[in-house]
Amino acid sequence: MNHSFAYLLVSHGSRDPRHQLAMEAIATLVAARLSQPELSVNGMHNGTHLSEGDRALGRSEGQFQGQFHQSEAGILPAGESAFAPPFSEERIASVPLVATAALELQPLPLHAQIQQFAERAIAQGYRSVKILPLFLLAGVHVAEDIPAEVAIAQRQLGQRIELKQCTYVGFYSQIQHLIVNAFEVPDQIPVNATKILVAHGSRRSQGNDTVEAIAQDIGAVTAYWSLAPSLEDRVLALSNMGYRDIAVLPYFLFAGGITDAIAQKVEQLSDQFPKIHFYLAQPLGARPAFADQIAALLQSDDASLRLHCEAIPHGR
């Protein structure tokens, strides 16, 4: 199988090792899905089903932690091979080049990471690289920082290879539905519990529109880690209104410092509001269903379901 594109998955970056482990797991899974489309589960395009790999791990269970208890989540178990089977020698050539990079907290700036990856792609015969930001909000990083870094890399590479920046994953309803569906564990949360959707937040105009729309769809209120209203603001207001069951839903891809801080905040709020029962969901993590959706976006024959990617002019 010949692949037209190499793929670079770009995240914000984190000092938390779980973040990079999750990114590497997703890259491996996406490569496997792209090389063997039959591994993807039918019906994944609408984001309403977990993959068989998820079911094998019992991913539909335990995503909510009663009260404020939190388990390890967000990365695949060490040595887990059910979702990314090892490639035989004869199949190595059929596996597309997929790697990860980060905007911040790396030894090299993003444009240098892109250049290094592009050189690998050129050496393997690729003519184009698709760069996919694994971000959920259209903030400054997505709208300004990443495009600037991609443009620098393209200038340095010249016409030897084409860089295409794709729309961030959080833009696509398939990914939004996948995250929301992961929150739905009715046997572990009261049906009448009030939901608070907690996102990082963006100060960019309209940067939080997606979060607000999702919250409206699932009957939740929003809170932001870096903006008002905060989680504490929302809990105080709901407490004054008499609510006694609150589900906190972190709108994040992977576990990390912020999701840990949210868990700590829920612990504090549980002490501060002893009459309220809190239920804390886990972020999506590097589950196979996420890789299924990314692969589907990258290779769909349906233009309405396919990633939108734009080439970066060489002289930009």
mmCIF file of C-alpha atoms in Angstrom:
data_model
loop_
_atom_site.group_PDB
_atom_site.id
_atom_site.type_symbol
_atom_site.label_atom_id
_atom_site.label_comp_id
_atom_site.label_asym_id
_atom_site.label_seq_id
_atom_site.Cartn_x
_atom_site.Cartn_y
_atom_site.Cartn_z
ATOM 1 C CA MET A 1 0.000 0.000 0.000
ATOM 2 C CA ASN A 2 1.423 3.384 -0.975
ATOM 3 C CA HIS A 3 0.542 6.355 1.199
ATOM 4 C CA SER A 4 0.373 9.863 -0.198
ATOM 5 C CA PHE A 5 0.782 11.603 3.138
ATOM 6 C CA ALA A 6 2.831 11.397 6.289
ATOM 7 C CA TYR A 7 1.031 12.590 9.408
ATOM 8 C CA LEU A 8 2.231 14.688 12.335
ATOM 9 C CA LEU A 9 -0.005 14.948 15.399
ATOM 10 C CA VAL A 10 0.653 18.171 17.309
ATOM 11 C CA SER A 11 -0.290 18.725 20.947
ATOM 12 C CA HIS A 12 0.298 21.575 23.361
ATOM 13 C CA GLY A 13 2.965 19.672 25.263
ATOM 14 C CA SER A 14 3.197 18.868 28.950
ATOM 15 C CA ARG A 15 5.696 18.112 31.679
ATOM 16 C CA ASP A 16 3.452 15.236 32.722
ATOM 17 C CA PRO A 17 4.817 11.985 31.232
ATOM 18 C CA ARG A 18 1.282 10.623 30.822
ATOM 19 C CA HIS A 19 0.685 13.177 28.098
ATOM 20 C CA GLN A 20 3.533 12.007 25.879
ATOM 21 C CA LEU A 21 2.701 8.365 26.538
ATOM 22 C CA ALA A 22 -0.856 9.025 25.401
ATOM 23 C CA MET A 23 0.325 10.887 22.301
ATOM 24 C CA GLU A 24 2.673 8.069 21.339
ATOM 25 C CA ALA A 25 -0.086 5.516 21.876
ATOM 26 C CA ILE A 26 -2.472 7.477 19.664
ATOM 27 C CA ALA A 27 0.166 7.825 16.931
ATOM 28 C CA THR A 28 0.763 4.062 16.978
ATOM 29 C CA LEU A 29 -2.951 3.312 16.880
ATOM 30 C CA VAL A 30 -3.607 5.782 14.066
ATOM 31 C CA ALA A 31 -0.813 4.248 11.987
ATOM 32 C CA ALA A 32 -2.329 0.812 12.562
ATOM 33 C CA ARG A 33 -5.802 2.022 11.596
ATOM 34 C CA LEU A 34 -4.535 3.715 8.437
ATOM 35 C CA SER A 35 -2.610 0.628 7.364
ATOM 36 C CA GLN A 36 -5.530 -1.695 8.163
ATOM 37 C CA PRO A 37 -8.819 0.198 7.772
ATOM 38 C CA GLU A 38 -10.696 -3.005 8.555
ATOM 39 C CA LEU A 39 -9.520 -2.678 12.180
ATOM 40 C CA SER A 40 -11.749 0.355 12.626
ATOM 41 C CA VAL A 41 -15.192 -0.370 13.960
ATOM 42 C CA ASN A 42 -18.174 0.087 11.667
ATOM 43 C CA GLY A 43 -20.326 3.002 12.680
ATOM 44 C CA MET A 44 -17.517 5.005 14.225
ATOM 45 C CA HIS A 45 -18.190 7.997 11.988
ATOM 46 C CA ASN A 46 -20.985 9.266 14.188
ATOM 47 C CA GLY A 47 -19.021 8.789 17.370
ATOM 48 C CA THR A 48 -21.796 6.836 19.042
ATOM 49 C CA HIS A 49 -19.985 3.554 19.651
ATOM 50 C CA LEU A 50 -16.934 2.385 21.513
ATOM 51 C CA SER A 51 -14.487 0.250 19.600
ATOM 52 C CA GLU A 52 -14.110 -3.461 20.207
ATOM 53 C CA GLY A 53 -10.799 -2.670 21.846
ATOM 54 C CA ASP A 54 -12.579 -0.394 24.297
ATOM 55 C CA ARG A 55 -15.070 -3.113 25.121
ATOM 56 C CA ALA A 56 -12.278 -5.628 25.615
ATOM 57 C CA LEU A 57 -10.789 -3.339 28.234
ATOM 58 C CA GLY A 58 -14.166 -2.556 29.748
ATOM 59 C CA ARG A 59 -13.769 1.082 28.741
ATOM 60 C CA SER A 60 -17.507 1.596 28.983
ATOM 61 C CA GLU A 61 -17.214 1.012 32.702
ATOM 62 C CA GLY A 62 -15.544 3.044 35.385
ATOM 63 C CA GLN A 63 -15.221 6.300 33.492
ATOM 64 C CA PHE A 64 -16.982 8.013 36.355
ATOM 65 C CA GLN A 65 -15.497 7.848 39.803
ATOM 66 C CA GLY A 66 -18.099 8.112 42.578
ATOM 67 C CA GLN A 67 -17.602 11.025 44.948
ATOM 68 C CA PHE A 68 -14.106 12.292 44.163
ATOM 69 C CA HIS A 69 -12.022 9.161 43.743
ATOM 70 C CA GLN A 70 -9.851 9.136 40.649
ATOM 71 C CA SER A 71 -8.126 6.248 38.949
ATOM 72 C CA GLU A 72 -5.297 6.210 36.444
ATOM 73 C CA ALA A 73 -6.770 6.954 33.048
ATOM 74 C CA GLY A 74 -5.824 8.267 29.694
ATOM 75 C CA ILE A 75 -3.132 5.840 28.481
ATOM 76 C CA LEU A 76 -3.153 2.261 27.312
ATOM 77 C CA PRO A 77 -1.878 -0.438 29.646
ATOM 78 C CA ALA A 78 1.807 -1.211 29.256
ATOM 79 C CA GLY A 79 2.309 -4.061 26.849
ATOM 80 C CA GLU A 80 -1.265 -3.928 25.541
ATOM 81 C CA SER A 81 -1.193 -5.321 22.020
ATOM 82 C CA ALA A 82 -4.843 -5.990 21.250
ATOM 83 C CA PHE A 83 -5.308 -2.591 19.653
ATOM 84 C CA ALA A 84 -2.017 -2.116 17.789
ATOM 85 C CA PRO A 85 -0.864 -5.547 16.652
ATOM 86 C CA PRO A 86 2.839 -5.833 15.847
ATOM 87 C CA PHE A 87 3.634 -5.410 12.182
ATOM 88 C CA SER A 88 5.248 -8.270 10.271
ATOM 89 C CA GLU A 89 8.262 -7.471 8.117
ATOM 90 C CA GLU A 90 6.240 -7.719 4.919
ATOM 91 C CA ARG A 91 3.747 -5.178 6.273
ATOM 92 C CA ILE A 92 6.215 -2.534 7.448
ATOM 93 C CA ALA A 93 6.108 -0.817 4.061
ATOM 94 C CA SER A 94 2.316 -0.513 4.289
ATOM 95 C CA VAL A 95 2.388 1.407 7.572
ATOM 96 C CA PRO A 96 2.157 5.178 7.037
ATOM 97 C CA LEU A 97 4.570 7.504 8.774
ATOM 98 C CA VAL A 98 2.813 8.940 11.835
ATOM 99 C CA ALA A 99 4.602 10.850 14.604
ATOM 100 C CA THR A 100 4.007 13.444 17.312
ATOM 101 C CA ALA A 101 5.249 16.946 18.074
ATOM 102 C CA ALA A 102 4.445 19.586 20.676
ATOM 103 C CA LEU A 103 4.037 23.343 20.573
ATOM 104 C CA GLU A 104 5.654 23.920 23.953
ATOM 105 C CA LEU A 105 7.844 22.262 26.594
ATOM 106 C CA GLN A 106 10.117 20.521 24.092
ATOM 107 C CA PRO A 107 13.884 20.895 23.525
ATOM 108 C CA LEU A 108 13.206 22.110 19.975
ATOM 109 C CA PRO A 109 10.635 24.678 18.812
ATOM 110 C CA LEU A 110 7.725 23.285 16.856
ATOM 111 C CA HIS A 111 9.014 24.434 13.464
ATOM 112 C CA ALA A 112 12.252 22.515 14.052
ATOM 113 C CA GLN A 113 10.303 19.406 15.068
ATOM 114 C CA ILE A 114 8.255 19.724 11.887
ATOM 115 C CA GLN A 115 11.410 20.080 9.802
ATOM 116 C CA GLN A 116 12.941 16.968 11.356
ATOM 117 C CA PHE A 117 9.796 14.971 10.674
ATOM 118 C CA ALA A 118 9.574 16.316 7.127
ATOM 119 C CA GLU A 119 13.156 15.213 6.453
ATOM 120 C CA ARG A 120 12.208 11.698 7.548
ATOM 121 C CA ALA A 121 9.180 11.838 5.268
ATOM 122 C CA ILE A 122 11.276 13.016 2.314
ATOM 123 C CA ALA A 123 13.760 10.203 2.880
ATOM 124 C CA GLN A 124 10.885 7.717 2.737
ATOM 125 C CA GLY A 125 9.485 9.125 -0.477
ATOM 126 C CA TYR A 126 6.590 11.214 0.809
ATOM 127 C CA ARG A 127 5.627 14.382 -1.008
ATOM 128 C CA SER A 128 3.288 15.871 1.580
ATOM 129 C CA VAL A 129 2.811 16.053 5.357
ATOM 130 C CA LYS A 130 -0.543 16.615 7.030
ATOM 131 C CA ILE A 131 -0.221 18.353 10.393
ATOM 132 C CA LEU A 132 -3.144 17.715 12.729
ATOM 133 C CA PRO A 133 -3.449 19.794 15.933
ATOM 134 C CA LEU A 134 -4.839 17.661 18.763
ATOM 135 C CA PHE A 135 -6.539 20.634 20.382
ATOM 136 C CA LEU A 136 -10.163 20.961 21.450
ATOM 137 C CA LEU A 137 -10.606 24.743 21.275
ATOM 138 C CA ALA A 138 -9.920 27.336 18.590
ATOM 139 C CA GLY A 139 -7.680 29.421 20.821
ATOM 140 C CA VAL A 140 -4.551 31.438 20.107
ATOM 141 C CA HIS A 141 -2.382 28.329 19.841
ATOM 142 C CA VAL A 142 -4.538 26.891 17.049
ATOM 143 C CA ALA A 143 -5.323 30.146 15.262
ATOM 144 C CA GLU A 144 -1.920 31.850 15.462
ATOM 145 C CA ASP A 145 0.955 29.965 17.064
ATOM 146 C CA ILE A 146 0.814 26.673 15.172
ATOM 147 C CA PRO A 147 0.240 28.276 11.725
ATOM 148 C CA ALA A 148 3.233 30.540 12.336
ATOM 149 C CA GLU A 149 5.452 27.576 13.211
ATOM 150 C CA VAL A 150 4.256 25.582 10.205
ATOM 151 C CA ALA A 151 4.986 28.555 7.934
ATOM 152 C CA ILE A 152 8.554 28.814 9.255
ATOM 153 C CA ALA A 153 9.097 25.119 8.635
ATOM 154 C CA GLN A 154 7.702 25.353 5.100
ATOM 155 C CA ARG A 155 10.041 28.236 4.254
ATOM 156 C CA GLN A 156 13.015 26.219 5.444
ATOM 157 C CA LEU A 157 11.947 23.119 3.529
ATOM 158 C CA GLY A 158 11.168 24.976 0.324
ATOM 159 C CA GLN A 159 9.544 22.938 -2.421
ATOM 160 C CA ARG A 160 11.026 19.608 -1.378
ATOM 161 C CA ILE A 161 7.839 18.676 0.463
ATOM 162 C CA GLU A 162 4.406 20.211 0.987
ATOM 163 C CA LEU A 163 3.078 20.935 4.472
ATOM 164 C CA LYS A 164 -0.675 20.967 5.007
ATOM 165 C CA GLN A 165 -2.170 22.183 8.269
ATOM 166 C CA CYS A 166 -5.459 20.521 9.147
ATOM 167 C CA THR A 167 -8.298 21.917 11.214
ATOM 168 C CA TYR A 168 -7.942 21.069 14.916
ATOM 169 C CA VAL A 169 -9.674 17.862 16.037
ATOM 170 C CA GLY A 170 -12.052 19.619 18.439
ATOM 171 C CA PHE A 171 -13.761 21.252 15.467
ATOM 172 C CA TYR A 172 -15.246 17.958 14.303
ATOM 173 C CA SER A 173 -18.540 16.714 15.689
ATOM 174 C CA GLN A 174 -17.279 13.121 15.556
ATOM 175 C CA ILE A 175 -14.624 13.917 18.167
ATOM 176 C CA GLN A 176 -17.027 16.005 20.242
ATOM 177 C CA HIS A 177 -19.539 13.155 20.319
ATOM 178 C CA LEU A 178 -16.851 10.670 21.267
ATOM 179 C CA ILE A 179 -15.802 12.715 24.290
ATOM 180 C CA VAL A 180 -19.379 13.332 25.390
ATOM 181 C CA ASN A 181 -20.337 9.679 24.982
ATOM 182 C CA ALA A 182 -17.417 8.676 27.177
ATOM 183 C CA PHE A 183 -19.051 10.683 29.982
ATOM 184 C CA GLU A 184 -22.294 8.712 29.786
ATOM 185 C CA VAL A 185 -22.131 5.960 32.404
ATOM 186 C CA PRO A 186 -25.713 5.850 33.740
ATOM 187 C CA ASP A 187 -25.063 3.001 36.175
ATOM 188 C CA GLN A 188 -22.508 5.111 38.038
ATOM 189 C CA ILE A 189 -24.142 8.517 38.103
ATOM 190 C CA PRO A 190 -27.686 9.503 39.080
ATOM 191 C CA VAL A 191 -29.875 10.324 36.112
ATOM 192 C CA ASN A 192 -30.859 13.636 37.677
ATOM 193 C CA ALA A 193 -27.295 14.762 38.439
ATOM 194 C CA THR A 194 -26.414 18.248 37.281
ATOM 195 C CA LYS A 195 -23.506 18.353 34.826
ATOM 196 C CA ILE A 196 -20.654 20.837 34.766
ATOM 197 C CA LEU A 197 -18.533 20.720 31.607
ATOM 198 C CA VAL A 198 -15.058 21.985 32.536
ATOM 199 C CA ALA A 199 -12.761 23.179 29.742
ATOM 200 C CA HIS A 200 -9.459 25.023 29.720
ATOM 201 C CA GLY A 201 -11.016 28.113 28.180
ATOM 202 C CA SER A 202 -9.773 30.598 25.603
ATOM 203 C CA ARG A 203 -9.602 34.384 25.743
ATOM 204 C CA ARG A 204 -9.835 34.531 21.968
ATOM 205 C CA SER A 205 -13.118 35.838 20.604
ATOM 206 C CA GLN A 206 -15.519 32.947 20.005
ATOM 207 C CA GLY A 207 -12.853 30.529 21.228
ATOM 208 C CA ASN A 208 -15.267 28.921 23.686
ATOM 209 C CA ASP A 209 -18.272 28.677 21.377
ATOM 210 C CA THR A 210 -17.783 24.942 20.851
ATOM 211 C CA VAL A 211 -17.789 24.227 24.583
ATOM 212 C CA GLU A 212 -20.889 26.319 25.127
ATOM 213 C CA ALA A 213 -22.698 24.529 22.289
ATOM 214 C CA ILE A 214 -21.754 21.079 23.589
ATOM 215 C CA ALA A 215 -22.860 22.003 27.103
ATOM 216 C CA GLN A 216 -26.217 23.124 25.765
ATOM 217 C CA ASP A 217 -26.613 19.871 23.826
ATOM 218 C CA ILE A 218 -25.984 17.671 26.877
ATOM 219 C CA GLY A 219 -27.849 19.841 29.368
ATOM 220 C CA ALA A 220 -24.745 20.996 31.236
ATOM 221 C CA VAL A 221 -23.411 24.298 32.475
ATOM 222 C CA THR A 222 -19.879 25.359 31.616
ATOM 223 C CA ALA A 223 -16.918 26.194 33.807
ATOM 224 C CA TYR A 224 -13.394 27.128 32.760
ATOM 225 C CA TRP A 225 -10.010 26.451 34.265
ATOM 226 C CA SER A 226 -8.410 29.691 33.074
ATOM 227 C CA LEU A 227 -11.485 31.937 32.896
ATOM 228 C CA ALA A 228 -14.671 32.787 34.749
ATOM 229 C CA PRO A 229 -16.952 31.184 35.640
ATOM 230 C CA SER A 230 -14.743 28.782 37.555
ATOM 231 C CA LEU A 231 -15.743 25.340 38.773
ATOM 232 C CA GLU A 232 -16.117 26.720 42.295
ATOM 233 C CA ASP A 233 -18.352 29.534 41.003
ATOM 234 C CA ARG A 234 -20.656 27.017 39.358
ATOM 235 C CA VAL A 235 -20.792 24.688 42.356
ATOM 236 C CA LEU A 236 -21.624 27.570 44.692
ATOM 237 C CA ALA A 237 -24.455 28.698 42.431
ATOM 238 C CA LEU A 238 -25.826 25.164 42.071
ATOM 239 C CA SER A 239 -25.591 24.585 45.818
ATOM 240 C CA ASN A 240 -27.600 27.734 46.470
ATOM 241 C CA MET A 241 -30.214 26.401 44.051
ATOM 242 C CA GLY A 242 -30.500 23.175 46.020
ATOM 243 C CA TYR A 243 -28.705 20.724 43.726
ATOM 244 C CA ARG A 244 -27.182 17.750 45.552
ATOM 245 C CA ASP A 245 -25.699 15.557 42.789
ATOM 246 C CA ILE A 246 -23.092 17.135 40.530
ATOM 247 C CA ALA A 247 -21.107 15.448 37.760
ATOM 248 C CA VAL A 248 -17.872 17.196 36.791
ATOM 249 C CA LEU A 249 -16.962 16.484 33.156
ATOM 250 C CA PRO A 250 -13.402 17.502 32.146
ATOM 251 C CA TYR A 251 -13.363 18.480 28.471
ATOM 252 C CA PHE A 252 -9.764 17.421 27.900
ATOM 253 C CA LEU A 253 -8.176 14.801 25.691
ATOM 254 C CA PHE A 254 -5.588 13.403 28.086
ATOM 255 C CA ALA A 255 -4.869 13.187 31.787
ATOM 256 C CA GLY A 256 -2.290 15.681 32.997
ATOM 257 C CA GLY A 257 -1.578 18.481 35.406
ATOM 258 C CA ILE A 258 -4.845 20.325 34.806
ATOM 259 C CA THR A 259 -7.048 17.249 35.137
ATOM 260 C CA ASP A 260 -5.194 16.371 38.346
ATOM 261 C CA ALA A 261 -5.806 19.909 39.594
ATOM 262 C CA ILE A 262 -9.499 19.581 38.735
ATOM 263 C CA ALA A 263 -9.638 16.367 40.776
ATOM 264 C CA GLN A 264 -7.993 18.144 43.710
ATOM 265 C CA LYS A 265 -10.468 20.997 43.385
ATOM 266 C CA VAL A 266 -13.354 18.509 43.465
ATOM 267 C CA GLU A 267 -11.919 17.066 46.681
ATOM 268 C CA GLN A 268 -11.824 20.544 48.198
ATOM 269 C CA LEU A 269 -15.352 21.278 47.047
ATOM 270 C CA SER A 270 -16.542 17.989 48.517
ATOM 271 C CA ASP A 271 -15.253 19.140 51.902
ATOM 272 C CA GLN A 272 -16.663 22.627 51.395
ATOM 273 C CA PHE A 273 -20.097 21.351 50.338
ATOM 274 C CA PRO A 274 -20.649 18.132 52.342
ATOM 275 C CA LYS A 275 -24.298 17.845 51.271
ATOM 276 C CA ILE A 276 -23.336 17.525 47.613
ATOM 277 C CA HIS A 277 -22.306 14.230 46.026
ATOM 278 C CA PHE A 278 -19.674 14.802 43.343
ATOM 279 C CA TYR A 279 -18.961 12.507 40.396
ATOM 280 C CA LEU A 280 -15.745 13.067 38.461
ATOM 281 C CA ALA A 281 -15.379 11.810 34.884
ATOM 282 C CA GLN A 282 -12.067 11.057 33.233
ATOM 283 C CA PRO A 283 -10.671 12.635 30.047
ATOM 284 C CA LEU A 284 -10.934 10.708 26.805
ATOM 285 C CA GLY A 285 -7.389 9.346 26.833
ATOM 286 C CA ALA A 286 -5.618 7.242 24.220
ATOM 287 C CA ARG A 287 -8.488 4.883 23.662
ATOM 288 C CA PRO A 288 -8.747 3.002 20.373
ATOM 289 C CA ALA A 289 -12.042 4.713 19.534
ATOM 290 C CA PHE A 290 -10.187 8.046 19.398
ATOM 291 C CA ALA A 291 -7.660 6.615 16.952
ATOM 292 C CA ASP A 292 -10.538 5.197 14.906
ATOM 293 C CA GLN A 293 -12.046 8.645 14.587
ATOM 294 C CA ILE A 294 -8.765 10.322 13.655
ATOM 295 C CA ALA A 295 -8.102 7.679 11.005
ATOM 296 C CA ALA A 296 -11.650 8.042 9.681
ATOM 297 C CA LEU A 297 -11.209 11.803 9.411
ATOM 298 C CA LEU A 298 -7.898 11.377 7.615
ATOM 299 C CA GLN A 299 -9.068 8.872 5.018
ATOM 300 C CA SER A 300 -12.833 9.253 4.597
ATOM 301 C CA ASP A 301 -14.131 9.247 1.029
ATOM 302 C CA ASP A 302 -16.950 11.533 2.170
ATOM 303 C CA ALA A 303 -15.773 15.141 1.956
ATOM 304 C CA SER A 304 -18.158 16.141 4.740
ATOM 305 C CA LEU A 305 -16.436 13.680 7.101
ATOM 306 C CA ARG A 306 -12.869 14.319 5.979
ATOM 307 C CA LEU A 307 -10.316 16.596 7.585
ATOM 308 C CA HIS A 308 -9.968 20.014 6.020
ATOM 309 C CA CYS A 309 -6.279 20.677 5.381
ATOM 310 C CA GLU A 310 -4.682 23.672 3.669
ATOM 311 C CA ALA A 311 -1.274 23.811 2.033
ATOM 312 C CA ILE A 312 1.123 26.407 3.428
ATOM 313 C CA PRO A 313 2.603 28.642 0.687
ATOM 314 C CA HIS A 314 6.364 28.198 0.407
ATOM 315 C CA GLY A 315 7.015 31.910 0.658
ATOM 316 C CA ARG A 316 4.556 32.639 3.456
#
